[in-house]
Short mmCIF file of C-alpha atoms in Angstrom, two decimals:
data_model
loop_
_atom_site.label_atom_id
_atom_site.label_comp_id
_atom_site.label_asym_id
_atom_site.label_seq_id
_atom_site.Cartn_x
_atom_site.Cartn_y
_atom_site.Cartn_z
CA UNK A 1 70.70 -12.70 -44.88
CA UNK A 2 74.23 -12.86 -43.51
CA UNK A 3 76.82 -11.32 -45.82
CA UNK A 4 79.37 -13.62 -47.42
CA UNK A 5 82.80 -12.53 -46.15
CA UNK A 6 84.59 -12.40 -49.49
CA UNK A 7 86.79 -9.70 -50.93
CA UNK A 8 86.45 -9.70 -54.72
CA UNK A 9 88.92 -9.00 -57.44
CA UNK A 10 87.70 -8.70 -61.01
CA UNK A 11 90.16 -10.15 -63.51
CA UNK A 12 89.86 -9.40 -67.23
CA UNK A 13 91.89 -11.83 -69.30
CA UNK A 14 93.19 -10.38 -72.56
CA UNK A 15 90.45 -7.84 -73.23
CA UNK A 16 90.56 -6.25 -76.67
CA UNK A 17 88.36 -3.19 -76.38
CA UNK A 18 89.55 -0.36 -74.12
CA UNK A 19 85.96 0.84 -73.75
CA UNK A 20 85.14 -2.45 -72.07
CA UNK A 21 87.93 -2.04 -69.53
CA UNK A 22 86.58 1.43 -68.74
CA UNK A 23 83.01 0.12 -68.53
CA UNK A 24 84.09 -2.71 -66.24
CA UNK A 25 85.89 -0.24 -63.95
CA UNK A 26 82.79 1.93 -63.78
CA UNK A 27 80.63 -1.06 -62.86
CA UNK A 28 83.03 -1.90 -60.03
CA UNK A 29 82.74 1.66 -58.76
CA UNK A 30 78.94 1.57 -59.08
CA UNK A 31 78.70 -1.37 -56.72
CA UNK A 32 81.54 -0.62 -54.34
CA UNK A 33 84.11 -3.13 -55.61
CA UNK A 34 87.67 -1.90 -55.82
CA UNK A 35 90.14 -4.27 -57.36
CA UNK A 36 90.63 -4.70 -61.09
CA UNK A 37 93.43 -6.73 -62.67
CA UNK A 38 93.97 -7.05 -66.40
CA UNK A 39 95.93 -10.02 -67.73
CA UNK A 40 98.00 -9.43 -70.85
CA UNK A 41 96.05 -6.47 -72.19
CA UNK A 42 96.75 -5.88 -75.85
CA UNK A 43 99.46 -3.20 -75.70
CA UNK A 44 97.63 -0.20 -77.11
CA UNK A 45 94.41 -1.24 -75.34
CA UNK A 46 95.81 -0.67 -71.89
CA UNK A 47 97.16 2.76 -72.68
CA UNK A 48 93.99 3.82 -74.45
CA UNK A 49 91.69 2.95 -71.59
CA UNK A 50 90.01 6.19 -70.88
CA UNK A 51 89.07 7.16 -67.41
CA UNK A 52 85.46 6.14 -66.96
CA UNK A 53 83.15 8.44 -65.02
CA UNK A 54 83.66 7.92 -61.31
CA UNK A 55 86.06 5.03 -61.82
CA UNK A 56 89.31 7.01 -61.99
CA UNK A 57 90.51 5.59 -58.67
CA UNK A 58 89.91 2.03 -59.77
CA UNK A 59 91.65 2.50 -63.11
CA UNK A 60 94.58 4.20 -61.42
CA UNK A 61 95.11 1.32 -59.02
CA UNK A 62 94.32 -1.40 -61.56
CA UNK A 63 97.19 -3.77 -62.22
CA UNK A 64 98.27 -5.17 -65.59
CA UNK A 65 100.03 -8.52 -65.32
CA UNK A 66 101.56 -10.92 -67.81
CA UNK A 67 100.21 -14.21 -66.50
CA UNK A 68 96.95 -15.35 -65.02
CA UNK A 69 98.79 -16.84 -62.05
CA UNK A 70 99.95 -13.38 -61.02
CA UNK A 71 96.36 -12.19 -60.98
CA UNK A 72 94.96 -14.99 -58.85
CA UNK A 73 97.92 -16.23 -56.78
CA UNK A 74 96.59 -15.14 -53.40
CA UNK A 75 92.93 -16.00 -54.07
CA UNK A 76 91.20 -18.72 -52.04
CA UNK A 77 88.41 -18.85 -54.54
CA UNK A 78 88.74 -18.55 -58.28
CA UNK A 79 85.56 -18.39 -60.30
CA UNK A 80 85.31 -18.33 -64.08
CA UNK A 81 82.54 -16.84 -66.16
CA UNK A 82 81.37 -18.50 -69.34
CA UNK A 83 78.40 -18.60 -71.66
CA UNK A 84 79.03 -22.34 -71.83
CA UNK A 85 77.84 -22.31 -75.41
CA UNK A 86 80.98 -22.51 -77.48
CA UNK A 87 82.67 -25.62 -76.22
CA UNK A 88 81.60 -28.88 -74.73
CA UNK A 89 82.28 -28.38 -71.06
CA UNK A 90 82.20 -31.38 -68.81
CA UNK A 91 81.64 -29.19 -65.78
CA UNK A 92 78.58 -27.97 -63.98
CA UNK A 93 77.70 -24.36 -64.73
CA UNK A 94 76.29 -22.38 -61.81
CA UNK A 95 73.55 -19.97 -62.91
CA UNK A 96 74.42 -16.46 -61.74
CA UNK A 97 71.15 -16.37 -59.82
CA UNK A 98 72.37 -19.34 -57.70
CA UNK A 99 75.91 -18.13 -57.27
CA UNK A 100 75.47 -16.70 -53.77
CA UNK A 101 73.81 -19.91 -52.59
CA UNK A 102 76.72 -21.90 -54.04
CA UNK A 103 79.19 -19.72 -52.13
CA UNK A 104 77.17 -19.95 -48.91
CA UNK A 105 76.99 -23.73 -49.11
CA UNK A 106 80.80 -23.79 -49.27
CA UNK A 107 81.12 -21.28 -46.42
CA UNK A 108 83.39 -19.29 -48.71
CA UNK A 109 85.52 -16.57 -47.15
CA UNK A 110 88.74 -14.72 -47.89
CA UNK A 111 89.91 -13.52 -51.27
CA UNK A 112 88.00 -14.34 -54.40
CA UNK A 113 88.87 -13.71 -58.03
CA UNK A 114 86.26 -13.54 -60.77
CA UNK A 115 87.63 -14.16 -64.27
CA UNK A 116 86.25 -12.79 -67.53
CA UNK A 117 87.70 -13.90 -70.85
CA UNK A 118 88.31 -11.83 -73.95
CA UNK A 119 85.38 -10.52 -75.96
CA UNK A 120 85.88 -12.93 -78.82
CA UNK A 121 86.94 -16.19 -77.28
CA UNK A 122 86.05 -16.08 -73.60
CA UNK A 123 88.21 -18.06 -71.18
CA UNK A 124 90.32 -20.91 -72.55
CA UNK A 125 90.20 -24.44 -71.14
CA UNK A 126 93.48 -23.71 -69.43
CA UNK A 127 92.06 -20.61 -67.74
CA UNK A 128 89.02 -22.59 -66.65
CA UNK A 129 91.24 -25.27 -65.10
CA UNK A 130 92.18 -22.75 -62.39
CA UNK A 131 88.55 -22.23 -61.37
CA UNK A 132 86.75 -23.71 -58.37
CA UNK A 133 83.46 -22.96 -60.07
CA UNK A 134 82.10 -21.75 -63.39
CA UNK A 135 79.23 -19.31 -63.46
CA UNK A 136 76.92 -18.59 -66.33
CA UNK A 137 74.52 -15.69 -66.81
CA UNK A 138 71.15 -17.25 -67.72
CA UNK A 139 70.81 -15.65 -71.13
CA UNK A 140 68.50 -16.56 -74.00
CA UNK A 141 69.59 -19.52 -76.12
CA UNK A 142 69.50 -17.57 -79.39
CA UNK A 143 71.78 -14.81 -78.08
CA UNK A 144 73.77 -16.19 -75.15
CA UNK A 145 76.95 -14.14 -75.34
CA UNK A 146 76.96 -10.83 -73.49
CA UNK A 147 78.98 -7.69 -74.00
CA UNK A 148 81.97 -7.79 -71.60
CA UNK A 149 81.21 -4.52 -69.83
CA UNK A 150 77.58 -5.52 -69.33
CA UNK A 151 78.52 -8.97 -68.04
CA UNK A 152 80.87 -7.45 -65.45
CA UNK A 153 78.08 -5.07 -64.39
CA UNK A 154 75.64 -7.96 -63.92
CA UNK A 155 78.08 -9.88 -61.74
CA UNK A 156 78.82 -6.82 -59.60
CA UNK A 157 75.09 -6.15 -59.23
CA UNK A 158 74.31 -9.76 -58.32
CA UNK A 159 77.16 -9.95 -55.80
CA UNK A 160 75.89 -6.76 -54.15
CA UNK A 161 72.27 -7.90 -54.39
CA UNK A 162 72.90 -11.20 -52.67
CA UNK A 163 75.15 -9.96 -49.90
CA UNK A 164 78.29 -11.50 -51.36
CA UNK A 165 80.39 -8.33 -51.15
CA UNK A 166 82.55 -7.68 -48.18
CA UNK A 167 84.90 -4.73 -48.23
CA UNK A 168 87.45 -4.63 -46.72
CA UNK A 169 88.88 -8.13 -46.27
CA UNK A 170 87.04 -10.12 -43.61
CA UNK A 171 90.02 -11.55 -41.74
CA UNK A 172 93.66 -10.57 -41.83
CA UNK A 173 94.90 -14.00 -40.79
CA UNK A 174 95.14 -17.06 -43.03
CA UNK A 175 92.21 -19.39 -42.57
CA UNK A 176 93.65 -22.89 -42.81
CA UNK A 177 90.32 -24.56 -43.38
CA UNK A 178 89.69 -22.43 -46.49
CA UNK A 179 90.78 -23.64 -49.91
CA UNK A 180 94.49 -23.29 -50.51
CA UNK A 181 95.11 -20.22 -52.59
CA UNK A 182 95.92 -20.53 -56.27
CA UNK A 183 99.62 -19.93 -55.78
CA UNK A 184 100.16 -22.73 -53.26
CA UNK A 185 98.10 -25.13 -55.40
CA UNK A 186 100.28 -24.19 -58.36
CA UNK A 187 103.38 -24.97 -56.28
CA UNK A 188 101.96 -28.40 -55.46
CA UNK A 189 101.13 -28.94 -59.12
CA UNK A 190 104.63 -27.97 -60.24
CA UNK A 191 106.19 -30.34 -57.75
CA UNK A 192 103.82 -33.13 -58.75
CA UNK A 193 104.64 -32.46 -62.41
CA UNK A 194 108.35 -32.79 -61.73
CA UNK A 195 107.85 -36.07 -59.89
CA UNK A 196 105.61 -37.40 -62.63
CA UNK A 197 108.07 -36.19 -65.23
CA UNK A 198 110.80 -38.25 -63.58
CA UNK A 199 108.43 -41.19 -63.58
CA UNK A 200 107.82 -40.86 -67.32
CA UNK A 201 104.13 -39.96 -66.94
CA UNK A 202 103.99 -37.25 -69.60
CA UNK A 203 103.97 -37.68 -73.32
CA UNK A 204 105.51 -34.73 -75.18
CA UNK A 205 102.44 -34.19 -77.36
CA UNK A 206 99.84 -34.22 -74.62
CA UNK A 207 101.84 -32.73 -71.76
CA UNK A 208 99.87 -29.45 -71.83
CA UNK A 209 96.46 -31.10 -71.70
CA UNK A 210 97.68 -33.60 -69.10
CA UNK A 211 98.70 -30.66 -66.91
CA UNK A 212 95.27 -29.07 -67.32
CA UNK A 213 93.67 -32.32 -66.21
CA UNK A 214 96.01 -32.56 -63.25
CA UNK A 215 95.18 -29.00 -62.20
CA UNK A 216 91.47 -29.78 -62.37
CA UNK A 217 92.02 -32.97 -60.36
CA UNK A 218 94.00 -31.09 -57.73
CA UNK A 219 91.35 -28.37 -57.52
CA UNK A 220 88.54 -30.87 -57.18
CA UNK A 221 90.26 -32.42 -54.16
CA UNK A 222 89.30 -29.21 -52.34
CA UNK A 223 92.62 -29.00 -50.48
CA UNK A 224 92.76 -26.54 -47.60
CA UNK A 225 95.84 -24.35 -47.05
CA UNK A 226 96.99 -26.92 -44.55
CA UNK A 227 96.42 -29.88 -46.90
CA UNK A 228 98.44 -28.13 -49.60
CA UNK A 229 101.30 -27.61 -47.18
CA UNK A 230 101.29 -31.30 -46.16
CA UNK A 231 101.00 -32.58 -49.75
CA UNK A 232 103.76 -30.21 -50.86
CA UNK A 233 106.00 -31.67 -48.16
CA UNK A 234 105.27 -35.25 -49.20
CA UNK A 235 106.01 -34.48 -52.85
CA UNK A 236 109.22 -32.68 -51.95
CA UNK A 237 110.38 -35.80 -50.14
CA UNK A 238 109.53 -38.05 -53.10
CA UNK A 239 111.20 -35.64 -55.49
CA UNK A 240 114.35 -35.61 -53.36
CA UNK A 241 114.41 -39.41 -53.23
CA UNK A 242 113.97 -39.85 -56.99
CA UNK A 243 116.57 -37.23 -57.82
CA UNK A 244 119.17 -38.61 -55.45
CA UNK A 245 118.48 -42.17 -56.63
CA UNK A 246 118.35 -41.31 -60.33
CA UNK A 247 121.32 -38.91 -60.19
CA UNK B 1 56.94 -17.88 -58.30
CA UNK B 2 54.18 -16.97 -60.72
CA UNK B 3 55.35 -14.96 -63.72
CA UNK B 4 54.17 -11.37 -64.00
CA UNK B 5 52.15 -11.12 -67.24
CA UNK B 6 53.78 -8.01 -68.66
CA UNK B 7 55.12 -7.37 -72.12
CA UNK B 8 58.03 -4.94 -71.92
CA UNK B 9 59.17 -2.20 -74.23
CA UNK B 10 62.51 -0.52 -73.57
CA UNK B 11 62.41 3.20 -74.39
CA UNK B 12 65.62 5.21 -74.72
CA UNK B 13 64.95 8.93 -74.54
CA UNK B 14 67.40 11.06 -76.51
CA UNK B 15 70.46 8.80 -76.29
CA UNK B 16 73.70 10.38 -77.49
CA UNK B 17 76.05 7.46 -77.98
CA UNK B 18 75.24 4.99 -80.79
CA UNK B 19 77.29 2.33 -79.00
CA UNK B 20 74.84 2.52 -76.12
CA UNK B 21 71.86 1.92 -78.41
CA UNK B 22 73.65 -1.13 -79.78
CA UNK B 23 74.56 -2.33 -76.29
CA UNK B 24 70.96 -1.88 -75.12
CA UNK B 25 69.68 -3.88 -78.12
CA UNK B 26 72.10 -6.67 -77.35
CA UNK B 27 70.99 -6.79 -73.71
CA UNK B 28 67.36 -7.10 -74.85
CA UNK B 29 68.35 -10.01 -77.07
CA UNK B 30 70.37 -11.62 -74.26
CA UNK B 31 67.29 -11.80 -72.05
CA UNK B 32 64.57 -12.42 -74.60
CA UNK B 33 63.03 -8.95 -74.75
CA UNK B 34 62.09 -7.70 -78.19
CA UNK B 35 60.86 -4.16 -78.39
CA UNK B 36 63.12 -1.14 -78.47
CA UNK B 37 61.93 2.42 -79.10
CA UNK B 38 64.21 5.42 -79.31
CA UNK B 39 62.77 8.88 -78.72
CA UNK B 40 64.35 11.75 -80.63
CA UNK B 41 67.71 10.14 -81.27
CA UNK B 42 70.34 12.69 -82.23
CA UNK B 43 70.26 12.49 -86.02
CA UNK B 44 73.64 10.95 -86.77
CA UNK B 45 73.37 8.71 -83.71
CA UNK B 46 70.49 6.74 -85.08
CA UNK B 47 72.12 6.12 -88.45
CA UNK B 48 75.44 5.20 -86.90
CA UNK B 49 74.03 2.57 -84.59
CA UNK B 50 75.95 -0.47 -85.58
CA UNK B 51 74.36 -3.83 -85.52
CA UNK B 52 75.25 -5.40 -82.19
CA UNK B 53 76.08 -9.10 -82.07
CA UNK B 54 72.88 -11.13 -82.06
CA UNK B 55 70.68 -8.05 -81.84
CA UNK B 56 70.24 -7.40 -85.56
CA UNK B 57 66.54 -8.33 -85.41
CA UNK B 58 65.85 -5.97 -82.53
CA UNK B 59 67.68 -3.06 -84.16
CA UNK B 60 65.90 -3.69 -87.46
CA UNK B 61 62.48 -3.56 -85.84
CA UNK B 62 63.35 -0.73 -83.42
CA UNK B 63 61.28 2.41 -83.89
CA UNK B 64 62.51 5.98 -83.73
CA UNK B 65 59.81 8.46 -82.70
CA UNK B 66 59.69 12.20 -82.18
CA UNK B 67 57.75 12.40 -78.94
CA UNK B 68 57.67 10.35 -75.75
CA UNK B 69 53.90 10.02 -76.04
CA UNK B 70 54.33 8.03 -79.28
CA UNK B 71 56.60 5.60 -77.46
CA UNK B 72 54.32 4.95 -74.51
CA UNK B 73 50.79 5.61 -75.80
CA UNK B 74 49.53 2.05 -75.53
CA UNK B 75 51.33 1.18 -72.30
CA UNK B 76 49.35 0.36 -69.16
CA UNK B 77 52.43 0.78 -67.04
CA UNK B 78 55.11 3.37 -67.54
CA UNK B 79 58.18 3.10 -65.35
CA UNK B 80 61.07 5.54 -65.25
CA UNK B 81 64.65 4.81 -64.29
CA UNK B 82 66.71 7.30 -62.33
CA UNK B 83 69.78 7.49 -60.14
CA UNK B 84 67.75 9.89 -58.01
CA UNK B 85 70.91 11.76 -57.20
CA UNK B 86 70.83 14.84 -59.36
CA UNK B 87 67.56 16.45 -58.39
CA UNK B 88 65.36 16.62 -55.40
CA UNK B 89 62.61 14.20 -56.24
CA UNK B 90 59.52 14.21 -54.09
CA UNK B 91 58.70 10.66 -55.14
CA UNK B 92 59.46 7.29 -53.74
CA UNK B 93 62.20 5.43 -55.59
CA UNK B 94 61.75 1.68 -55.90
CA UNK B 95 65.05 -0.20 -55.57
CA UNK B 96 65.51 -2.44 -58.62
CA UNK B 97 65.74 -5.43 -56.28
CA UNK B 98 62.15 -4.69 -55.10
CA UNK B 99 60.74 -3.88 -58.51
CA UNK B 100 59.11 -7.27 -59.13
CA UNK B 101 57.45 -7.19 -55.70
CA UNK B 102 56.15 -3.70 -56.47
CA UNK B 103 54.64 -4.97 -59.75
CA UNK B 104 53.16 -8.05 -58.08
CA UNK B 105 51.53 -5.98 -55.35
CA UNK B 106 49.79 -3.97 -58.08
CA UNK B 107 48.82 -7.12 -59.99
CA UNK B 108 50.36 -5.49 -63.04
CA UNK B 109 49.58 -6.96 -66.43
CA UNK B 110 49.49 -5.84 -70.05
CA UNK B 111 51.97 -3.57 -71.77
CA UNK B 112 54.76 -1.92 -69.86
CA UNK B 113 57.29 0.68 -70.96
CA UNK B 114 60.60 1.18 -69.20
CA UNK B 115 62.17 4.60 -69.80
CA UNK B 116 65.88 5.43 -69.78
CA UNK B 117 67.05 9.04 -70.08
CA UNK B 118 70.05 10.35 -71.97
CA UNK B 119 73.55 9.58 -70.76
CA UNK B 120 74.19 13.09 -69.52
CA UNK B 121 70.95 14.28 -68.02
CA UNK B 122 68.76 11.24 -67.42
CA UNK B 123 64.98 11.72 -67.61
CA UNK B 124 63.54 15.21 -67.19
CA UNK B 125 60.84 16.06 -64.67
CA UNK B 126 58.38 16.12 -67.54
CA UNK B 127 59.38 12.61 -68.63
CA UNK B 128 59.06 11.41 -65.04
CA UNK B 129 55.55 12.85 -64.79
CA UNK B 130 54.37 10.12 -67.18
CA UNK B 131 55.63 7.35 -64.90
CA UNK B 132 53.60 5.19 -62.54
CA UNK B 133 56.76 4.35 -60.67
CA UNK B 134 60.42 5.30 -60.57
CA UNK B 135 63.05 2.64 -60.16
CA UNK B 136 66.60 3.09 -58.99
CA UNK B 137 69.53 0.69 -59.25
CA UNK B 138 71.01 0.48 -55.75
CA UNK B 139 74.46 1.81 -56.62
CA UNK B 140 77.20 3.12 -54.35
CA UNK B 141 76.75 6.69 -53.12
CA UNK B 142 80.12 7.86 -54.43
CA UNK B 143 79.45 6.60 -57.98
CA UNK B 144 75.68 6.31 -58.44
CA UNK B 145 75.32 6.92 -62.18
CA UNK B 146 75.60 3.91 -64.43
CA UNK B 147 76.56 3.58 -68.06
CA UNK B 148 73.36 3.47 -70.15
CA UNK B 149 74.06 0.12 -71.82
CA UNK B 150 74.93 -1.48 -68.50
CA UNK B 151 71.85 -0.07 -66.80
CA UNK B 152 69.58 -1.50 -69.52
CA UNK B 153 71.31 -4.88 -69.12
CA UNK B 154 70.71 -4.87 -65.34
CA UNK B 155 67.02 -4.14 -65.79
CA UNK B 156 66.62 -6.87 -68.40
CA UNK B 157 68.47 -9.32 -66.15
CA UNK B 158 66.40 -8.40 -63.10
CA UNK B 159 63.11 -8.65 -65.02
CA UNK B 160 64.10 -12.10 -66.27
CA UNK B 161 65.44 -13.11 -62.86
CA UNK B 162 62.26 -12.21 -61.04
CA UNK B 163 59.78 -13.68 -63.51
CA UNK B 164 58.59 -10.31 -64.74
CA UNK B 165 58.99 -11.11 -68.42
CA UNK B 166 56.12 -12.41 -70.44
CA UNK B 167 56.48 -12.80 -74.17
CA UNK B 168 54.20 -12.65 -76.08
CA UNK B 169 51.49 -10.39 -74.72
CA UNK B 170 49.43 -12.07 -72.01
CA UNK B 171 45.94 -11.06 -73.15
CA UNK B 172 44.73 -9.72 -76.45
CA UNK B 173 41.68 -8.03 -74.97
CA UNK B 174 41.71 -4.75 -73.06
CA UNK B 175 41.63 -5.32 -69.33
CA UNK B 176 39.40 -2.59 -67.97
CA UNK B 177 40.60 -2.97 -64.41
CA UNK B 178 44.18 -2.27 -65.45
CA UNK B 179 45.56 1.28 -65.44
CA UNK B 180 44.38 3.36 -68.36
CA UNK B 181 47.13 3.45 -70.95
CA UNK B 182 49.24 6.57 -71.35
CA UNK B 183 47.38 7.76 -74.43
CA UNK B 184 43.92 7.76 -72.85
CA UNK B 185 45.27 9.48 -69.76
CA UNK B 186 46.84 12.09 -71.99
CA UNK B 187 43.44 12.63 -73.67
CA UNK B 188 41.85 13.16 -70.27
CA UNK B 189 44.65 15.56 -69.33
CA UNK B 190 44.24 17.56 -72.53
CA UNK B 191 40.52 17.86 -71.98
CA UNK B 192 41.01 18.85 -68.35
CA UNK B 193 43.60 21.42 -69.43
CA UNK B 194 41.13 22.99 -71.87
CA UNK B 195 38.44 23.19 -69.21
CA UNK B 196 40.86 24.65 -66.68
CA UNK B 197 42.13 27.05 -69.34
CA UNK B 198 38.60 28.37 -69.84
CA UNK B 199 38.33 28.70 -66.08
CA UNK B 200 41.50 30.82 -65.92
CA UNK B 201 43.43 28.26 -63.90
CA UNK B 202 46.75 28.59 -65.72
CA UNK B 203 49.26 31.38 -65.43
CA UNK B 204 51.28 31.87 -68.61
CA UNK B 205 54.63 31.59 -66.82
CA UNK B 206 53.89 28.43 -64.88
CA UNK B 207 51.61 26.62 -67.33
CA UNK B 208 54.22 23.97 -68.17
CA UNK B 209 54.98 23.05 -64.58
CA UNK B 210 51.26 23.19 -63.70
CA UNK B 211 50.63 20.64 -66.46
CA UNK B 212 53.38 18.39 -65.09
CA UNK B 213 51.72 18.54 -61.66
CA UNK B 214 48.33 17.77 -63.16
CA UNK B 215 49.74 14.78 -65.02
CA UNK B 216 51.24 13.47 -61.80
CA UNK B 217 47.94 14.04 -59.97
CA UNK B 218 46.02 12.20 -62.67
CA UNK B 219 48.48 9.31 -62.64
CA UNK B 220 48.35 9.01 -58.87
CA UNK B 221 44.57 8.58 -59.04
CA UNK B 222 45.30 5.17 -60.53
CA UNK B 223 42.47 5.40 -63.06
CA UNK B 224 41.50 2.21 -64.83
CA UNK B 225 40.72 2.17 -68.55
CA UNK B 226 37.08 2.39 -67.58
CA UNK B 227 37.60 5.29 -65.16
CA UNK B 228 39.45 7.22 -67.85
CA UNK B 229 36.56 6.73 -70.26
CA UNK B 230 34.02 7.95 -67.67
CA UNK B 231 36.14 10.94 -66.61
CA UNK B 232 36.74 11.86 -70.25
CA UNK B 233 32.99 11.88 -70.82
CA UNK B 234 32.34 14.10 -67.81
CA UNK B 235 35.01 16.58 -68.90
CA UNK B 236 33.68 16.63 -72.45
CA UNK B 237 30.28 17.58 -71.08
CA UNK B 238 31.72 20.40 -68.95
CA UNK B 239 33.79 21.62 -71.87
CA UNK B 240 30.77 21.71 -74.12
CA UNK B 241 28.80 23.62 -71.50
CA UNK B 242 31.53 26.21 -70.92
CA UNK B 243 32.13 26.71 -74.62
CA UNK B 244 28.49 27.10 -75.49
CA UNK B 245 27.94 29.46 -72.54
CA UNK B 246 31.12 31.46 -73.05
CA UNK B 247 30.87 31.57 -76.85
#
């Protein structure tokens, strides 16, 4: 089975229990992953994270960031994890056991970020709107939600098991046919939002949820790096025209 | 893929951290396993074990026993888990990813016990001598040892993933062609040890390690329930003869 040329980053969003950060780091080390990013760790949590056996290196180089965008900006693939049990999701959930096949079908390569939500609430709808795919561990219906450290370990194991780990990065150059990374999509979205704002598209009350829908829509288009560049250019032109006309 | 008709019991031998017992229980619940036995838990550990989310039932029905034999007596298959890194083992280690194939090749059915050693030391050579097979999680060489709770979760996931879970028990009757359970093998071993003792086989200093070797030898014979009954009868006859002659 040919390996999938992806370089993975594990992203913990707002974890509460320092033991879980340590356990996650150890699981990364166990399976040869290297990159851990923690989004908005609860203040004391981040400092308390004890060095987990064998994972000192990973914890030392782990980054803490304020916003999810900083954690996934350069990723071509963003994948969210969810039990899918607590909210009505209108999206397909990929069983973890099929995840490698899903990646292979898309000829995924480059940088990939795997998001885990906080112990209590999981990932929010806004977090999920950044994700190309949502993966679910096939757990029993009467006890679907897993411990965070254990869930991270299962993903690392499954990625290793199915040849979806590639360290170091497969190709130094930008692959234009791959999905645009999260940062350039976000730039397109911001520009589109400004244009739509000028056009009176948003209602103050629903602006946030409208943006989430737009992000989903944009993601589902499956824009390549090149597409995002072209679309960004088009929107910049429209924005310029509206502003100069309206000014 | 046809399911493997095994009913699994997870056995934690001398765990030190109550959080790990809770995490193990939760992993069982996540994947639909039910039976947890803890051998010689450190006193306070067992009482402190907090109910893990969704695993209250499993923790309530979990048994604490004094000796490993009590935990595995009725098991047709006993499997040990090990990182294989801390001692020179002269036995083949089955990678977890091949475990289901290994079970299928042996047409395993009935009761199976999966042993996990303590966080610090893993399973001892004596514990391992009870095992029909030893399984290893294929971890990275520079960080091979996993957190206990995470390791249990990986095994539960892999058993579920590969169709090796069967709840409830597949057959109420004793299958005579299946391996003799641990208790009947232990009876045979005890009888053999008495006979060999009469014959002057043991040296006081090495008796313990000689017994471990004998147990391994007996296990490797792959005796069925029926074989164990026959061999037990033969040994009883020899024992009677020696005792009545020697007395």
